């Protein structure tokens, strides 16, 4: 003998709930310096591993390949290249956006890594397009990735 | 011999344990891992495999934390695994590292544990509410502390143990932590301080509990041939054990951790230990709460059931006693970044056996130590026996 | 020993924004399936009854019910009602809510071994009508206080709480 099975799924009960939690993330040792450079000096920085001759963007505390602590920081400028992109038509909740938004992975010459951000002030986008960062006015910057308002086609 | 290769710990490193550290979890992992590698005299390229231990993703607030932490743990382009058995993770992670090397598959394994609990608001306890059954237990309003309170009450009831005796553990461990530079809550307190502290969930009071913390710890494991090449002071992993009890936790008699006994017996059998109190020179049982140290000493068969409070009262578990217990200061004194706290206990045995524990060094000539962690729904035991 | 001198920061500096941070609130909602055994258990609670499953091999009467016996690792093979009275196995007097905020009046939570279930089988529930919390004891006999039938929803909270039985 075994227990009778539920054959009608509507007889199976559910309990509705949610996971309540708020998160506050510190930016980290390297992250805090990176974002402060953008906020206070309007500079996008990378961190260079002298041993491996790699410059990481965003900068990191350590080189993941050789595990050296990274001490040399370099200004990488504001110009980069669209490595790949997508055009979003819905937001994070699945709601339709008023107008499509271009998101791209932007890489910087001679560096490892890149920044994911919006592309604006353009109707066209293509892989290999040269773009440059548009920073928010300095009084609106908060030491966040959104201190970069977006990237636009480079002049 | 168990496994194909004998396995040694050849390096250990820890970060500070604090309520808030500025570092990201990746950066904390790096700090501990790099320190352990420096002690071992090895470079990242010498590491053939990496095992990461970290407790629920809900603390850090980063889903799939294993992947997130990988580069900080030194896992770039290497065989990598994250393991997780709740609070038991910190001692389970080097066990998982052990089988990587003991199997003969890898000569070396970097073992890293991390926790960054400060990310979770309003309090990391909240992240625990979803470990309870969503239908039968959460509607009652479960708080994590309750299950400890229920267990502590049952333990006290069964053996007629007084809170005064349990409080001695908190007094001892917080005092031991005064000599530990990483410690978060080192203090000279009295039994009265514990008994007069805020009631959280009776019988648990504020000073019965370890604090939530950020931190990381790491050890480097090596096979016998590599270990003998890189150090004159290897510390051998001679016993490993792990066990889980029923998830139907309300069915169990919570006064005794059977599953810790099961894990301890497995580890002792492997290490050839027949009389644990006699053959073990120091112990680091898991002490997120003061009564847990006692509970676990009994589960580790270091004394009879109900006898741990007496040993504590008689000073046997002090650093200069016959069985120094939590000489590091434990979780009560150092803080409780879950997985990192468990691995810190393994690091402490490593330093004590090598005579490198500084002001915390226990006297005599310790040769055998045991570390243990405990977790999930009060049901998981992980045990490691180390020898010089 | 070797340790790394990490950078400790104060909670208040984080709260006051002196240390820059990013904030996030996950929006995850769930519908947890009660499953086969607990769906029936909840349905019975609505009728004011507590039901267990049984294992014919080891003879256990298991509550909360499950569709398998985890010890024999075979299907449970029967249903059996148990009583709504029992004994306090252990308890706690909590001044903490689920989010770790403090309660002015404590709540008492207990594991209750129900009469008619196998030895040691317990459920978690609240205890009320106990008078002074210092009077609550392990071994105390308790009885379920049910919500009125029209307020029951098929939930563990259809039992409002357990109260001590004065003899």
XYZ file of C-alpha atoms in Angstrom:
710
model
C 0.000 0.000 0.000
C 1.183 3.488 -0.627
C -0.284 6.896 0.046
C -2.875 8.188 -2.377
C -1.405 10.620 -4.853
C -2.678 14.064 -5.692
C -3.786 13.844 -9.310
C -5.373 17.272 -9.558
C -2.599 19.854 -9.257
C -5.095 22.395 -7.904
C -5.331 20.273 -4.765
C -1.624 20.767 -4.112
C -1.179 23.724 -1.811
C 1.249 26.578 -2.078
C 2.570 28.988 0.443
C 3.340 32.436 -0.887
C 6.237 34.321 0.603
C 9.284 36.348 -0.172
C 12.880 36.645 0.954
C 13.273 39.942 2.715
C 16.777 41.322 2.740
C 18.486 44.577 2.024
C 22.084 44.723 0.970
C 24.697 47.403 1.407
C 27.915 46.582 -0.412
C 31.227 48.257 0.284
C 33.077 49.002 -2.938
C 36.246 47.294 -1.755
C 39.772 48.637 -1.501
C 40.369 48.871 -5.268
C 36.743 49.733 -6.064
C 36.611 52.628 -3.631
C 39.741 54.189 -5.120
C 38.486 53.626 -8.690
C 35.174 55.349 -8.051
C 36.740 58.162 -6.022
C 39.028 58.913 -8.975
C 35.972 59.241 -11.214
C 34.041 61.271 -8.647
C 36.788 63.625 -7.536
C 39.126 63.818 -10.518
C 36.952 62.722 -13.427
C 39.510 60.053 -14.318
C 38.987 56.446 -15.341
C 41.863 54.418 -13.965
C 43.332 50.990 -14.526
C 45.696 48.968 -12.331
C 48.838 47.559 -13.903
C 50.544 44.274 -13.103
C 54.206 44.881 -13.875
C 55.011 41.186 -13.746
C 52.391 40.129 -16.324
C 52.320 43.509 -18.132
C 48.523 43.623 -17.927
C 46.444 46.697 -17.077
C 43.106 45.775 -15.546
C 40.019 47.938 -16.071
C 38.258 48.322 -13.692
C 41.325 48.218 -11.470
C 41.734 45.352 -9.018
C 43.671 44.899 -5.826
C 45.550 41.907 -7.217
C 46.490 40.207 -10.476
C 44.371 37.066 -10.751
C 46.980 35.425 -12.963
C 50.112 35.775 -10.804
C 48.569 36.912 -7.482
C 50.811 39.991 -7.110
C 49.329 42.973 -5.336
C 48.813 45.770 -7.867
C 50.438 49.046 -6.892
C 50.703 50.977 -10.160
C 47.566 52.840 -11.244
C 47.292 54.490 -14.648
C 44.836 56.950 -16.234
C 43.377 55.148 -19.246
C 41.510 58.116 -20.669
C 37.829 58.153 -21.560
C 37.842 56.634 -25.022
C 37.029 53.008 -25.670
C 35.674 50.633 -28.296
C 32.366 48.738 -28.364
C 33.377 45.101 -27.938
C 29.802 43.821 -28.117
C 26.347 45.253 -27.454
C 22.674 44.530 -26.984
C 19.585 46.667 -27.458
C 17.217 46.279 -24.530
C 13.488 46.769 -25.048
C 12.271 45.580 -21.617
C 13.422 46.493 -18.127
C 14.515 44.221 -15.271
C 10.869 43.512 -14.354
C 9.926 42.632 -17.911
C 8.114 45.965 -18.518
C 8.438 47.544 -21.960
C 10.907 50.439 -22.074
C 9.732 53.785 -23.469
C 12.612 53.723 -25.904
C 15.133 50.976 -26.585
C 18.413 51.317 -24.679
C 21.798 50.259 -25.986
C 24.040 48.441 -23.502
C 27.600 47.644 -24.482
C 30.778 46.080 -23.175
C 33.367 48.792 -23.769
C 37.027 47.879 -23.912
C 39.975 50.241 -23.626
C 43.076 50.046 -25.787
C 45.876 47.993 -24.282
C 43.920 46.945 -21.221
C 42.269 43.790 -19.876
C 38.611 43.860 -18.825
C 36.102 46.541 -19.711
C 33.053 48.416 -18.541
C 29.402 47.536 -19.131
C 27.415 50.722 -19.721
C 24.741 52.508 -21.721
C 25.420 54.063 -25.140
C 23.486 57.244 -25.894
C 23.430 60.261 -28.260
C 23.319 57.904 -31.232
C 20.842 55.880 -33.282
C 23.433 53.474 -34.570
C 25.835 51.167 -32.833
C 28.250 48.570 -34.136
C 31.040 46.380 -32.853
C 34.277 48.310 -33.162
C 32.597 51.707 -32.761
C 34.732 54.238 -30.917
C 32.972 55.722 -27.898
C 33.825 58.071 -25.052
C 32.540 58.375 -21.495
C 30.196 61.218 -20.561
C 30.513 61.957 -16.853
C 27.752 63.427 -14.748
C 28.408 66.949 -13.446
C 30.829 66.667 -10.510
C 28.226 67.755 -7.930
C 25.982 64.821 -8.925
C 28.660 62.146 -8.654
C 28.364 59.626 -5.822
C 31.334 57.265 -6.286
C 29.255 54.838 -8.356
C 29.414 53.346 -11.854
C 26.554 55.715 -12.687
C 28.880 58.695 -12.191
C 29.556 57.837 -15.815
C 26.194 58.935 -17.287
C 26.720 56.946 -20.492
C 29.113 56.546 -23.432
C 28.586 58.408 -26.706
C 30.211 58.133 -30.137
C 33.747 59.523 -29.951
C 34.531 62.634 -31.936
C 47.040 4.645 4.916
C 43.860 6.366 3.821
C 43.942 7.669 0.264
C 46.895 7.356 -2.109
C 48.931 10.197 -0.633
C 49.497 11.558 2.838
C 48.482 15.221 2.959
C 50.040 18.093 4.921
C 49.186 21.696 5.615
C 52.227 23.781 4.653
C 50.872 27.321 4.986
C 48.070 29.240 6.687
C 46.830 32.821 6.583
C 43.923 34.855 7.911
C 42.548 38.373 7.571
C 41.317 40.496 10.425
C 37.849 39.498 11.668
C 35.679 42.614 12.050
C 32.007 43.673 11.976
C 32.740 45.625 8.770
C 35.748 45.325 6.514
C 36.128 47.632 3.533
C 37.380 44.809 1.286
C 35.039 42.989 -1.066
C 34.698 39.254 -0.558
C 37.108 38.697 -3.452
C 39.688 40.976 -1.848
C 39.331 39.254 1.524
C 39.830 35.889 -0.168
C 42.958 37.228 -1.842
C 44.420 38.598 1.394
C 44.049 35.250 3.177
C 45.141 33.140 0.192
C 48.187 35.293 -0.563
C 49.276 35.225 3.082
C 48.972 31.425 3.215
C 50.992 31.072 -0.007
C 53.726 33.342 1.366
C 53.961 31.216 4.514
C 54.205 28.091 2.351
C 56.857 29.760 0.179
C 54.800 28.914 -2.904
C 53.575 30.921 -5.894
C 50.122 30.701 -7.409
C 51.590 28.734 -10.333
C 52.566 25.968 -7.871
C 48.903 25.467 -6.949
C 47.212 22.687 -8.896
C 43.663 22.892 -7.487
C 41.531 25.262 -5.432
C 38.645 24.604 -3.027
C 36.511 27.490 -1.796
C 34.197 27.416 1.216
C 31.547 30.013 1.916
C 28.224 29.909 3.748
C 24.844 31.050 2.345
C 24.916 33.419 -0.642
C 22.304 35.444 1.234
C 24.959 36.892 3.587
C 27.237 38.479 1.017
C 24.198 39.178 -1.136
C 25.997 37.762 -4.155
C 24.354 34.821 -5.830
C 26.649 31.955 -6.850
C 29.323 33.225 -4.514
C 31.725 30.460 -5.481
C 32.074 31.835 -8.987
C 32.183 35.414 -7.707
C 35.057 34.683 -5.331
C 37.063 32.468 -7.703
C 39.724 34.976 -8.811
C 40.373 36.150 -5.249
C 40.806 32.525 -4.204
C 43.488 32.057 -6.865
C 41.353 29.812 -9.067
C 42.080 31.424 -12.459
C 42.352 28.605 -15.016
C 42.487 25.907 -12.341
C 40.252 23.033 -11.231
C 37.941 24.772 -8.752
C 35.087 23.726 -6.501
C 33.019 25.591 -3.967
C 31.721 23.525 -1.080
C 29.030 24.456 1.406
C 27.632 22.672 4.446
C 26.317 25.637 6.422
C 28.288 26.437 9.566
C 30.230 23.205 9.087
C 31.821 24.639 5.931
C 34.997 26.039 7.510
C 36.286 22.626 8.570
C 34.632 20.764 5.700
C 36.527 22.828 3.086
C 40.001 21.504 4.039
C 38.427 18.019 4.121
C 37.405 18.542 0.500
C 40.935 19.849 -0.160
C 42.281 16.706 1.481
C 40.549 14.384 -0.971
C 41.853 16.448 -3.895
C 45.422 15.650 -2.794
C 44.915 12.293 -1.049
C 43.372 10.904 -4.249
C 46.684 11.474 -6.003
C 44.987 13.758 -8.534
C 46.741 16.967 -7.399
C 50.038 17.629 -5.589
C 48.750 20.864 -4.088
C 45.448 22.450 -3.179
C 44.727 25.991 -2.031
C 41.828 26.029 0.451
C 40.105 29.380 1.023
C 37.093 30.329 3.154
C 35.350 33.710 3.104
C 32.347 35.408 4.632
C 31.190 39.004 4.376
C 28.125 39.187 6.580
C 28.052 42.967 6.905
C 26.378 43.351 3.492
C 23.080 42.001 4.801
C 20.623 44.433 6.408
C 18.917 44.989 8.771
C 20.804 42.040 10.275
C 22.412 38.865 8.903
C 20.030 36.862 11.125
C 17.328 37.797 8.658
C 19.089 35.993 5.852
C 18.580 32.854 7.910
C 14.798 33.012 8.011
C 14.610 31.176 4.709
C 16.499 28.150 6.030
C 13.333 27.180 7.879
C 10.472 25.237 6.349
C 8.426 27.893 4.551
C 5.086 26.270 5.347
C 5.393 24.795 8.829
C 8.029 26.900 10.569
C 8.331 30.357 9.016
C 4.687 31.314 9.714
C 5.494 30.866 13.430
C 8.013 33.726 13.116
C 11.248 31.755 13.426
C 14.417 33.602 14.307
C 17.738 31.829 13.945
C 18.618 32.297 17.605
C 15.553 30.258 18.601
C 16.968 26.962 17.453
C 20.095 27.531 19.523
C 17.986 28.514 22.493
C 15.881 25.366 22.083
C 18.998 23.229 21.892
C 20.734 24.967 24.807
C 17.643 24.594 26.997
C 17.409 20.883 26.205
C 21.131 20.401 26.961
C 20.849 22.251 30.279
C 17.699 20.323 31.215
C 19.121 16.889 30.417
C 22.283 17.283 32.485
C 21.023 19.852 34.998
C 23.657 22.372 33.875
C 23.685 25.887 35.269
C 24.035 28.978 33.107
C 26.936 30.045 35.336
C 28.975 27.070 34.148
C 28.164 27.694 30.506
C 29.114 31.379 30.840
C 32.642 30.316 31.819
C 33.233 29.349 28.181
C 32.455 32.870 26.998
C 34.715 34.331 29.699
C 37.572 31.989 28.720
C 37.335 32.434 24.952
C 36.999 36.204 25.003
C 40.025 36.345 27.295
C 42.040 33.995 25.053
C 41.225 36.324 22.173
C 43.043 39.202 23.903
C 46.231 37.583 22.576
C 44.903 37.201 19.033
C 45.600 40.169 16.738
C 42.716 39.327 14.390
C 40.088 39.206 17.157
C 36.919 41.286 16.999
C 35.510 40.892 20.501
C 38.392 40.118 22.831
C 37.581 41.175 26.393
C 38.082 40.559 30.046
C 34.575 39.805 31.230
C 33.063 37.961 34.189
C 30.384 35.317 34.544
C 28.143 38.040 36.015
C 28.581 40.140 32.863
C 27.270 37.213 30.811
C 24.367 36.523 33.174
C 23.413 40.202 33.248
C 23.608 40.737 29.505
C 20.475 41.288 27.417
C 18.161 38.277 27.097
C 17.853 37.549 23.383
C 15.957 34.264 23.412
C 16.170 32.688 26.840
C 18.373 30.883 27.779
C 20.534 32.672 25.186
C 21.821 36.061 26.317
C 23.882 38.622 24.430
C 27.273 37.474 25.764
C 26.503 33.814 25.098
C 26.689 34.594 21.379
C 29.551 35.237 18.954
C 29.281 38.352 16.783
C 28.672 38.438 13.030
C 31.792 39.318 11.086
C 33.625 39.813 7.835
C 36.792 37.793 7.272
C 38.681 35.128 5.367
C 41.141 32.331 6.058
C 43.237 30.031 3.880
C 45.515 27.005 4.071
C 47.822 25.424 1.517
C 47.718 21.621 1.261
C 50.492 19.542 -0.263
C 51.192 15.867 -0.845
C 53.918 14.310 1.299
C 56.662 14.615 -1.332
C 55.909 18.278 -2.059
C 55.422 19.081 1.642
C 58.826 17.705 2.564
C 60.407 19.772 -0.211
C 58.901 23.074 0.868
C 58.956 22.899 4.671
C 60.644 21.272 7.647
C 57.437 21.768 9.613
C 54.538 20.100 7.813
C 51.359 19.570 9.801
C 49.711 16.339 8.701
C 46.026 15.820 8.108
C 45.752 12.437 9.792
C 41.999 12.226 10.262
C 38.925 13.495 8.446
C 35.273 12.936 9.276
C 31.895 14.385 8.361
C 28.298 13.448 8.999
C 24.765 14.841 8.732
C 21.764 14.122 10.975
C 18.052 14.218 10.094
C 16.706 17.434 8.634
C 13.554 16.690 10.634
C 15.252 18.529 13.471
C 12.170 18.562 15.654
C 12.339 14.739 15.783
C 15.756 14.668 17.392
C 16.774 14.946 21.020
C 18.821 18.100 20.788
C 20.741 17.519 24.014
C 23.511 15.624 22.216
C 25.129 16.024 18.755
C 25.170 12.412 17.490
C 26.362 13.600 14.106
C 29.503 15.186 15.614
C 30.249 11.883 17.359
C 29.805 10.053 14.056
C 32.184 12.469 12.279
C 34.700 12.320 15.152
C 34.727 8.515 15.180
C 35.428 8.493 11.450
C 38.347 10.905 11.891
C 39.747 9.131 14.967
C 39.604 5.750 13.268
C 41.628 7.124 10.383
C 44.119 8.775 12.760
C 44.365 5.634 14.894
C 43.116 7.483 17.969
C 41.587 5.132 20.523
C 41.456 7.344 23.609
C 40.670 10.888 22.460
C 41.080 12.780 25.792
C 44.492 11.165 26.285
C 45.804 11.338 22.743
C 44.569 14.808 21.789
C 46.646 17.730 23.048
C 44.381 20.614 22.058
C 40.964 21.191 20.553
C 39.170 23.885 18.592
C 35.513 22.858 18.768
C 33.014 25.172 17.075
C 31.800 27.815 19.536
C 29.303 30.206 17.926
C 27.557 30.040 21.312
C 29.210 29.268 24.635
C 27.164 26.096 25.271
C 28.199 24.811 21.826
C 31.828 24.412 22.923
C 30.642 22.106 25.707
C 28.180 20.308 23.463
C 30.904 19.702 20.895
C 33.556 18.599 23.403
C 31.092 15.862 24.329
C 30.330 15.022 20.695
C 34.075 14.900 19.995
C 34.331 12.310 22.804
C 36.814 14.508 24.674
C 34.767 13.846 27.807
C 31.617 12.023 28.900
C 28.145 13.366 28.124
C 27.338 16.212 30.483
C 30.909 16.402 31.792
C 32.242 19.311 29.723
C 30.982 22.021 32.138
C 32.892 20.339 34.971
C 36.142 20.266 32.967
C 35.636 23.927 32.148
C 35.004 24.824 35.795
C 38.158 22.950 36.828
C 40.290 24.865 34.332
C 41.121 21.809 32.211
C 40.220 23.727 29.029
C 42.345 26.801 29.776
C 45.487 27.334 27.694
C 47.618 25.958 30.554
C 45.169 23.134 31.342
C 45.344 19.474 30.336
C 43.105 19.984 27.318
C 43.433 23.547 25.984
C 40.199 24.306 24.146
C 39.755 27.235 21.754
C 43.162 28.768 22.579
C 42.578 31.055 19.560
C 39.732 32.778 21.364
C 37.249 30.909 19.215
C 34.282 32.479 17.543
C 33.149 34.044 20.805
C 36.352 36.082 20.995
C 37.566 36.362 17.395
C 34.218 36.786 15.661
C 32.160 34.528 13.454
C 32.607 34.993 9.699
C 31.019 31.540 9.340
C 33.196 29.567 6.920
C 36.309 31.655 7.652
C 35.812 31.113 11.390
C 35.854 27.337 10.955
C 39.013 27.433 8.851
C 40.614 29.849 11.344
C 40.327 27.004 13.876
C 42.304 24.744 11.546
C 44.884 27.552 11.147
C 45.143 27.835 14.954
C 45.922 24.130 15.330
C 48.530 24.541 12.555
C 50.228 27.416 14.421
C 50.006 25.699 17.807
C 51.544 22.455 16.497
C 54.348 24.412 14.801
C 54.978 26.451 17.953
C 54.082 29.658 16.082
C 51.080 30.784 18.122
C 53.011 33.557 19.871
C 51.395 34.750 23.086
C 48.695 32.123 22.640
C 51.171 29.237 22.462
C 50.071 26.418 24.747
C 52.793 24.911 26.935
C 54.240 21.433 26.560
C 54.912 19.869 23.237
C 51.544 19.583 21.473
C 51.589 16.961 18.742
C 47.924 16.228 18.016
C 45.023 18.648 17.663
C 41.408 18.430 16.565
C 39.238 21.132 14.985
C 35.512 20.824 14.393
C 32.694 22.837 12.880
C 28.958 22.415 12.916
C 26.094 23.668 10.862
C 23.020 23.428 8.684
C 19.925 22.889 10.847
C 21.983 21.835 13.889
C 22.786 18.657 12.061
C 26.221 18.781 10.418
C 29.551 17.811 11.941
C 32.940 18.193 10.259
C 36.097 17.080 12.054
C 39.809 17.233 11.212
C 42.702 15.705 13.160
C 46.102 17.322 12.668
C 49.494 15.993 13.778
C 53.009 17.288 13.764
C 51.036 33.177 12.867
C 50.597 35.365 9.818
C 47.630 37.589 9.170
C 46.713 40.356 6.768
C 46.030 43.821 8.134
C 42.643 44.314 6.464
C 40.840 47.670 6.477
C 38.216 47.770 9.235
C 35.481 50.399 8.984
C 32.766 51.539 11.380
C 29.093 50.752 10.807
C 28.190 54.378 11.428
C 30.585 55.553 8.704
C 28.787 53.239 6.296
C 25.363 54.422 7.455
C 26.408 58.083 7.230
C 27.809 57.587 3.739
C 31.419 58.366 4.678
C 32.291 55.019 3.160
C 30.724 54.838 -0.331
C 28.496 51.826 -0.912
C 26.018 50.406 -3.380
C 22.582 49.360 -2.117
C 20.316 46.636 -3.422
C 17.018 45.042 -2.468
C 16.250 41.747 -4.198
C 12.661 41.433 -5.387
C 12.218 37.687 -5.145
C 8.800 36.199 -4.503
C 8.109 32.531 -4.139
C 5.228 30.093 -4.190
C 6.459 27.119 -2.202
C 4.660 23.907 -3.022
C 3.419 22.244 0.148
C 3.869 18.839 -1.442
C 1.809 15.702 -1.025
C 2.068 15.006 2.695
C 1.899 18.582 3.952
C -0.982 19.509 1.631
C -3.087 16.844 3.398
C -1.721 17.915 6.798
C -2.800 21.522 6.176
C -6.225 20.400 4.896
C -6.726 18.440 8.118
C -5.674 21.407 10.247
C -8.561 23.283 8.651
C -10.828 20.561 10.097
C -9.223 20.914 13.511
C -7.282 17.666 13.230
C -3.580 16.776 13.180
C -2.600 13.956 10.862
C 0.581 11.881 10.680
C 1.931 9.320 8.232
C 3.084 5.873 9.291
C 5.837 3.490 8.254
C 4.864 -0.165 8.432
C 8.504 -1.270 8.581
C 9.750 0.646 11.626
C 6.267 1.384 12.949
C 6.885 5.107 13.359
C 3.988 7.533 13.441
C 5.548 10.604 11.847
C 4.396 14.189 12.335
C 4.722 16.512 10.521
C 3.824 13.841 7.971
C 6.170 12.913 5.140
C 5.616 10.613 2.175
C 8.740 8.590 2.897
C 10.370 7.228 6.027
C 13.863 8.727 5.937
C 15.217 5.978 8.215
C 13.904 2.940 6.296
C 14.045 4.871 3.004
C 10.738 3.457 1.852
C 7.385 5.123 1.152
C 5.229 5.938 4.153
C 2.163 3.753 3.818
C -0.645 5.055 5.991
C -2.296 8.073 7.571
C -3.116 8.329 11.269
C -4.609 11.104 13.371
C -2.675 12.131 16.452
C -3.920 14.158 19.414
C -3.786 17.917 19.754
C -2.174 17.574 23.170
C 1.483 16.983 23.927
C 4.517 17.725 26.043
C 7.056 20.552 25.796
C 10.325 18.954 24.640
C 12.250 22.228 24.834
C 11.392 25.909 24.597
C 12.799 29.399 24.317
C 11.554 32.761 25.515
C 12.344 35.122 22.670
C 12.760 38.857 22.803
C 13.748 38.791 19.126
C 11.545 39.049 16.049
C 12.529 37.285 12.817
C 14.490 40.353 11.651
C 16.421 40.538 14.966
C 14.447 43.615 16.102
C 13.544 43.595 19.811
C 10.143 42.661 21.219
C 8.778 44.378 24.334
C 6.753 41.336 25.332
C 8.576 38.057 24.784
C 7.106 35.202 22.785
C 7.531 31.606 23.889
C 8.334 29.067 21.191
C 8.592 25.346 21.838
C 9.114 21.963 20.286
C 6.023 19.987 21.264
C 5.967 16.190 21.260
C 2.379 15.359 20.273
C 0.462 12.571 22.034
C -0.157 9.655 19.705
C 2.935 10.302 17.576
C 6.123 8.262 17.922
C 8.483 9.196 20.695
C 10.485 12.318 19.960
C 8.295 13.494 17.058
C 7.866 17.198 17.486
C 6.430 20.288 15.889
C 7.439 23.886 16.457
C 4.760 26.231 17.754
C 4.037 29.110 20.100
C 3.027 28.728 23.743
C 0.627 31.252 25.280
C -1.531 31.591 28.424
C 1.465 30.556 30.499
C 1.370 33.385 33.027
C 4.956 34.259 33.939
C 7.474 33.013 31.336
C 9.710 31.834 34.157
C 7.017 29.226 34.933
C 7.323 27.509 31.536
C 9.072 24.163 31.983
C 10.330 21.299 29.839
C 7.934 18.374 30.316
C 4.879 20.611 30.751
C 1.671 19.247 29.187
C 0.080 21.497 26.577
C -3.011 21.532 24.361
C -3.669 23.213 21.022
C -5.879 26.284 20.976
C -7.530 26.338 17.546
C -8.671 29.364 15.637
C -12.448 29.423 15.050
C -13.289 27.233 11.996
C -14.266 30.236 9.860
C -10.827 31.820 10.383
C -8.837 28.732 9.423
C -7.039 28.813 6.100
C -5.251 25.486 6.015
C -2.076 26.763 7.644
C 0.075 25.809 10.615
C -1.313 28.962 12.223
C -4.833 27.394 12.219
C -3.549 26.270 15.587
C -3.335 29.707 17.203
C -0.960 28.437 19.884
C -0.585 25.765 22.553
C -1.468 26.432 26.176
C -0.395 24.613 29.325
C -2.912 22.122 30.705
C -3.329 22.774 34.420
C -3.971 19.578 36.288
